[in-house]
Amino acid sequence: MVLKMRDLKIGFIGLGLIGGSIAKAIKRVHPNHKILAYNRSENARLTALNDGTADSVTDKVDESFSDCDYIFLCTPVEHNITYLDILKDIINENCIITDVGSVKTNIHVAIADRHLNRQFIGGHPMAGSEKTGYDNASGYLLENAYYPITPTAETPEDKISEFYELVESIGAIPIVLNYKEHDYAVAAISHVPHLIAASLVNLVKHNDSEDETMKLLAAGGFKDITRIASSSPEMWQQICSTNSANIVTLIDKYIASLSDIKNAINSGNSEYIYDLFHESREYRNSFSDNRRGPITKEYTLYCDIIDESGAISIIATILAQNDISIKNIGIIHNREFEDGVLKIEFYSKEALDKADCKLKNYNYKTYIR
C-alpha cells in the first residue's frame, strides 16, 4: 500500500529509458503529482505530454523549474553537470536535485563545487534494458530493483525520508549509502565484471584459429558469462573514466588472485583449486534471486527435446497458446556444462514460471538456473 504523500511538482531533465520510466512510475502511483519535463527531442516531450505522463513540457531548462520540489537529472553525466550550472540560479531553497547515474563521486564533487550540498540526493536506479529511449520506458521497469540513494552530509533528514518514500512507492528498493561506498561496490559487482567479460571475449578472438574453432564452440556457459560484453562501448567508456580509481584498485586485487590461481595450477596444488570453486559456489548460491541488480537478469529456461522435425515449433505453439511471449529461443550445441537442449529466454519471471509449468504439463523436462 502506498502511503499518502504531499502533492509534489517534479521536474525531469531527460526522458530516456530511465527518466521516462521513473516519470511514468510516479504518475501511475501518484496521479496528483505534477510532472514538468524537458528533453532535447521534441518527439519524447510530446509523447510524454500526450500519454499523460507529463503535465507540462518545455524545450529549455529555465525558470519553469523554479517551483519544483524535486528535479531528476536523467541525461549523460557530462550534460548533467552543465544543467547544474543552470539550475543553481533557478531552483528554490527547498528543491532537491537528484540524478540517476551509475557513478556518484563525480556528481557529488560537482554539487559541492557549486555549494548545493543541502539540495542534493544522488540516486542510482539499478534497472535497465537493451532498448533505449522514451518509447521503451515503462512505469514498472524499476519494480523490485535496488535504488541506492546517496545524500550528502548536509541533506536535511526530512528530505532524505521523503525521497526514500517516493522511491519506495514506485516499487523500487531504496538503500541509503555513502557515495564513496556506492562507487566501490558497483565497481566490484558491475564495472570490473563488464571489463572481464569484454577481455575474455577478446582473448578468444585474438587466440582463435583461422577456421574460428573457438568461436564455433563458444556457446552455453561461455556465452552466458560473457553476455555483458555486448554492452554499449560509449557507456562503458564513460563509466570507466568516471570510476577509474575504484576500478583500478579492484583490478589489482583481481590480478593478484589470478596470479595465485596460476601458481596453484602450475604447482599442481589441486586442493587450492577445489577450495576456490567450493568457496565461490557456496557464496554465489547464497545470492538472492528476488532483487534486480546492476547486471540485468536473464529469465532463461532450458528444455530437453527430441531432435525431430517440428520439435521447436510445438514448444513455441504451446507457449503462444498460453499467451507467453518469448524473447529468444535457440538450440544449445555445446552442452558440456549445460542442462537441456533448447534455451528459451523470457521477458519476465512471471513468464518464465508460467512456461515452466505449462511445458511440464506436456511432460517436457525443464531446467531453470
XYZ file of C-alpha atoms in Angstrom:
369
model
C 0.000 0.000 0.000
C 1.343 3.429 -0.966
C 1.308 5.991 1.814
C -0.280 9.341 1.053
C 2.396 11.886 0.195
C 2.037 15.613 -0.126
C 1.407 16.682 -3.709
C 4.713 17.412 -5.417
C 5.931 19.138 -8.537
C 8.703 17.065 -10.059
C 10.932 18.164 -12.924
C 12.660 15.797 -15.326
C 15.654 16.778 -17.408
C 15.933 13.932 -19.873
C 13.184 11.490 -20.855
C 15.164 8.460 -21.948
C 14.571 4.913 -20.776
C 15.320 5.597 -17.106
C 13.982 9.154 -16.837
C 10.861 8.192 -18.740
C 10.325 5.077 -16.636
C 10.659 6.979 -13.350
C 8.261 9.661 -14.591
C 5.728 7.049 -15.726
C 6.002 5.200 -12.417
C 5.496 8.364 -10.366
C 2.465 9.428 -12.392
C 0.998 5.918 -12.163
C 1.322 5.768 -8.378
C 0.834 9.477 -7.614
C -1.520 10.921 -10.238
C -1.749 14.209 -8.307
C 1.965 14.890 -8.594
C 2.693 17.421 -11.327
C 5.447 16.489 -13.755
C 7.382 19.032 -15.819
C 9.633 17.500 -18.463
C 12.474 18.745 -20.620
C 14.027 16.662 -23.367
C 16.105 17.678 -26.360
C 13.979 15.533 -28.648
C 10.581 17.074 -29.297
C 9.082 13.653 -30.021
C 9.747 12.396 -26.490
C 8.334 15.597 -24.980
C 5.121 15.411 -26.986
C 4.693 11.690 -26.386
C 5.046 12.173 -22.616
C 2.525 15.002 -22.737
C 0.048 13.096 -24.884
C 0.198 9.874 -22.865
C -0.455 11.773 -19.634
C 2.941 11.201 -18.013
C 3.915 14.885 -18.160
C 1.578 17.687 -17.145
C 3.746 20.213 -18.978
C 6.828 20.109 -21.184
C 9.472 22.617 -22.211
C 12.181 22.894 -24.836
C 14.630 24.582 -22.462
C 15.720 24.459 -18.829
C 14.643 27.786 -17.377
C 12.568 29.455 -14.640
C 9.723 26.982 -15.242
C 11.694 24.639 -12.942
C 11.871 27.221 -10.139
C 8.935 25.867 -8.141
C 9.836 22.176 -8.398
C 10.107 20.092 -5.230
C 12.391 17.595 -6.944
C 14.368 17.649 -10.182
C 15.670 14.430 -11.734
C 18.788 14.749 -13.881
C 18.490 11.899 -16.394
C 20.981 12.841 -19.108
C 24.577 11.639 -19.708
C 26.975 12.558 -16.905
C 28.760 15.373 -18.716
C 25.431 17.001 -19.577
C 24.130 16.720 -16.014
C 26.991 18.934 -14.830
C 26.051 21.550 -17.435
C 22.453 21.595 -16.199
C 23.650 22.074 -12.602
C 25.161 25.397 -13.640
C 21.763 26.496 -14.912
C 19.705 25.080 -12.049
C 21.767 26.554 -9.205
C 20.479 30.029 -10.077
C 16.895 28.907 -10.652
C 15.731 26.432 -8.003
C 14.039 27.385 -4.756
C 15.685 26.712 -1.407
C 13.511 23.653 -0.688
C 14.129 21.904 -4.009
C 16.087 18.650 -4.084
C 18.133 17.765 -7.160
C 18.782 14.072 -7.812
C 20.398 12.117 -10.629
C 20.297 8.568 -11.994
C 23.966 7.962 -12.863
C 25.723 4.676 -12.096
C 28.757 6.527 -10.674
C 28.211 9.021 -7.870
C 31.571 10.597 -6.979
C 31.741 12.966 -9.939
C 28.248 14.398 -9.399
C 28.842 14.776 -5.641
C 32.062 16.691 -6.333
C 30.242 18.924 -8.824
C 27.457 19.539 -6.295
C 29.982 20.532 -3.605
C 31.803 22.856 -6.000
C 28.505 24.673 -6.617
C 27.559 24.795 -2.913
C 24.419 22.716 -3.461
C 25.051 20.076 -0.782
C 21.835 20.850 1.107
C 19.825 20.364 -2.067
C 21.133 17.091 -3.433
C 20.463 13.376 -3.090
C 22.297 11.125 -5.543
C 20.434 8.174 -6.989
C 21.207 5.036 -8.979
C 18.180 3.022 -10.146
C 19.644 -0.407 -10.861
C 17.401 -1.316 -13.768
C 17.633 -1.087 -17.499
C 17.094 -2.766 -20.815
C 18.860 -3.366 -24.081
C 16.315 -0.943 -25.520
C 16.624 2.813 -25.112
C 14.558 5.971 -25.331
C 11.200 7.117 -24.037
C 9.292 4.814 -26.382
C 10.676 1.869 -24.408
C 10.151 3.399 -20.964
C 7.859 1.531 -18.592
C 6.166 2.516 -15.375
C 7.106 -0.902 -14.000
C 10.783 -1.018 -15.007
C 12.031 -0.229 -11.502
C 9.838 -2.680 -9.606
C 11.970 -4.776 -7.226
C 15.124 -3.054 -8.457
C 17.644 -1.780 -5.941
C 17.828 2.009 -5.913
C 20.824 3.269 -3.885
C 20.409 6.864 -2.751
C 23.418 8.919 -1.696
C 22.559 12.046 0.272
C 25.258 14.493 1.291
C 26.211 15.228 4.892
C 24.119 18.416 4.632
C 20.933 16.983 3.099
C 18.081 17.557 5.580
C 16.802 14.358 7.183
C 13.190 15.115 6.300
C 14.163 15.399 2.626
C 16.003 12.078 2.746
C 12.967 10.429 4.323
C 10.559 11.865 1.776
C 12.748 10.889 -1.182
C 13.169 7.393 0.290
C 9.378 7.133 0.485
C 8.998 8.356 -3.109
C 11.448 5.747 -4.415
C 9.808 3.001 -2.357
C 6.344 3.996 -3.541
C 7.158 3.257 -7.196
C 8.170 -0.308 -6.343
C 11.952 0.123 -6.152
C 14.059 -0.799 -3.122
C 15.885 2.252 -1.737
C 19.203 1.771 0.049
C 20.938 4.738 1.687
C 24.690 4.667 1.040
C 27.689 6.937 1.240
C 28.587 7.808 -2.337
C 32.150 6.503 -1.970
C 30.879 3.169 -0.648
C 28.435 3.008 -3.551
C 31.104 3.563 -6.194
C 33.421 0.930 -4.708
C 30.587 -1.606 -4.533
C 29.400 -1.126 -8.122
C 32.990 -1.247 -9.345
C 33.223 -4.752 -7.857
C 29.834 -6.147 -8.887
C 29.350 -4.400 -12.230
C 32.185 -2.356 -13.658
C 35.062 -4.837 -13.264
C 32.881 -7.811 -14.361
C 31.976 -5.968 -17.551
C 35.679 -5.380 -18.249
C 36.490 -9.025 -17.515
C 33.721 -10.219 -19.826
C 34.961 -7.972 -22.621
C 38.556 -9.132 -22.124
C 37.502 -12.810 -22.153
C 35.694 -12.366 -25.452
C 38.712 -10.622 -26.948
C 41.006 -13.335 -25.526
C 39.108 -15.860 -27.629
C 39.005 -13.586 -30.665
C 42.743 -12.899 -30.610
C 43.770 -16.523 -29.948
C 41.341 -18.376 -32.174
C 42.426 -20.448 -35.140
C 41.895 -19.315 -38.720
C 38.832 -21.515 -39.028
C 37.448 -19.981 -35.784
C 37.104 -23.221 -33.824
C 36.834 -21.376 -30.508
C 34.061 -19.167 -31.825
C 32.185 -22.206 -33.116
C 32.320 -23.888 -29.718
C 31.687 -20.702 -27.696
C 28.117 -21.492 -26.747
C 26.441 -22.364 -23.471
C 28.464 -21.353 -20.429
C 30.988 -19.146 -22.231
C 28.273 -17.187 -23.978
C 26.367 -16.778 -20.699
C 29.291 -15.497 -18.608
C 30.316 -13.072 -21.350
C 26.806 -11.802 -22.197
C 27.523 -8.395 -20.679
C 30.431 -7.910 -23.095
C 27.778 -6.848 -25.616
C 27.102 -3.661 -23.660
C 27.378 -0.156 -25.126
C 31.039 0.850 -25.754
C 30.161 4.539 -25.300
C 28.511 3.958 -21.937
C 31.350 1.840 -20.568
C 33.982 4.228 -21.816
C 32.265 6.892 -19.719
C 31.796 4.675 -16.653
C 35.438 3.583 -16.644
C 36.628 7.168 -16.863
C 34.376 8.356 -14.012
C 35.049 5.472 -11.584
C 38.643 4.761 -12.578
C 40.257 4.758 -9.111
C 37.908 2.106 -7.705
C 38.109 0.023 -10.865
C 41.919 0.057 -10.857
C 42.041 -0.901 -7.170
C 39.808 -3.905 -7.741
C 41.560 -4.936 -10.964
C 44.812 -5.015 -8.978
C 43.149 -7.328 -6.452
C 41.789 -9.484 -9.275
C 45.180 -9.717 -10.973
C 46.666 -10.843 -7.633
C 44.001 -13.543 -7.308
C 44.628 -14.706 -10.893
C 48.340 -14.893 -10.081
C 47.565 -17.127 -7.093
C 45.390 -19.341 -9.298
C 48.110 -19.540 -11.941
C 50.691 -20.530 -9.322
C 48.381 -23.165 -7.864
C 47.783 -24.748 -11.266
C 51.448 -24.547 -12.186
C 52.495 -26.258 -8.942
C 49.740 -28.900 -9.087
C 48.006 -27.570 -5.963
C 44.649 -29.252 -6.606
C 43.443 -28.542 -3.062
C 43.657 -24.785 -3.764
C 41.552 -25.204 -6.917
C 38.984 -27.284 -5.060
C 38.736 -24.664 -2.307
C 38.458 -21.901 -4.921
C 35.385 -23.436 -6.543
C 33.896 -24.619 -3.250
C 34.085 -21.128 -1.737
C 32.730 -19.430 -4.853
C 29.881 -21.938 -5.200
C 28.819 -21.554 -1.578
C 28.924 -17.758 -1.757
C 27.168 -17.496 -5.121
C 24.420 -19.880 -4.016
C 23.706 -17.507 -1.131
C 22.762 -14.688 -3.527
C 19.103 -13.702 -3.589
C 17.205 -14.053 -6.864
C 14.417 -11.750 -5.723
C 16.077 -8.417 -6.447
C 17.411 -6.780 -9.555
C 20.998 -5.630 -9.617
C 23.189 -3.635 -11.992
C 23.664 -6.548 -14.398
C 20.309 -7.267 -15.982
C 18.929 -10.645 -15.018
C 18.051 -13.188 -17.700
C 14.887 -15.236 -17.357
C 16.033 -18.446 -19.009
C 14.631 -21.946 -19.215
C 16.384 -24.982 -20.655
C 14.345 -27.824 -22.071
C 15.115 -31.322 -23.320
C 13.590 -32.024 -26.726
C 13.879 -34.820 -29.254
C 15.765 -33.911 -32.403
C 12.944 -34.233 -34.871
C 11.172 -32.027 -37.360
C 8.807 -29.518 -35.759
C 10.015 -30.023 -32.168
C 10.745 -26.340 -31.599
C 7.522 -25.304 -33.344
C 5.485 -27.474 -30.978
C 7.013 -25.782 -27.923
C 6.586 -22.332 -29.449
C 2.939 -23.146 -30.140
C 2.328 -24.309 -26.562
C 3.760 -21.061 -25.219
C 1.877 -18.898 -27.725
C -1.436 -20.593 -26.923
C -0.879 -19.679 -23.281
C -0.033 -16.034 -24.093
C 3.613 -16.425 -23.086
C 5.943 -14.117 -25.020
C 9.388 -15.430 -25.949
C 12.376 -13.100 -26.011
C 14.744 -15.571 -27.674
C 14.910 -19.281 -28.464
C 17.677 -21.481 -29.775
C 19.458 -24.829 -29.707
C 22.476 -25.223 -27.383
C 25.165 -27.065 -29.338
C 27.809 -27.093 -26.608
C 26.162 -28.628 -23.535
C 29.223 -29.831 -21.679
C 28.223 -27.750 -18.653
C 24.570 -27.112 -19.501
C 21.207 -28.739 -18.885
C 18.758 -29.096 -21.731
C 18.942 -28.906 -25.488
C 16.728 -25.873 -26.056
C 17.374 -22.489 -24.437
C 14.366 -20.164 -24.147
C 14.599 -16.609 -22.817
C 11.624 -14.660 -21.484
C 10.956 -11.021 -20.634
C 9.859 -11.607 -17.026
C 9.996 -14.077 -14.153
C 6.231 -14.495 -14.373
C 6.507 -15.648 -17.995
C 9.392 -17.965 -17.087
C 7.474 -19.619 -14.246
C 4.317 -19.971 -16.338
C 6.255 -21.518 -19.232
C 7.983 -23.955 -16.883
C 4.612 -25.077 -15.518
C 2.946 -25.420 -18.933
C 5.824 -27.352 -20.512
C 5.976 -29.749 -17.573
C 2.252 -30.361 -18.047
C 3.177 -31.621 -21.523
C 5.855 -33.893 -19.969
C 8.825 -31.834 -21.104
C 11.855 -31.947 -18.818
C 12.858 -28.386 -17.972
C 15.656 -26.717 -16.043
C 15.819 -23.210 -14.570
C 19.118 -21.745 -13.396
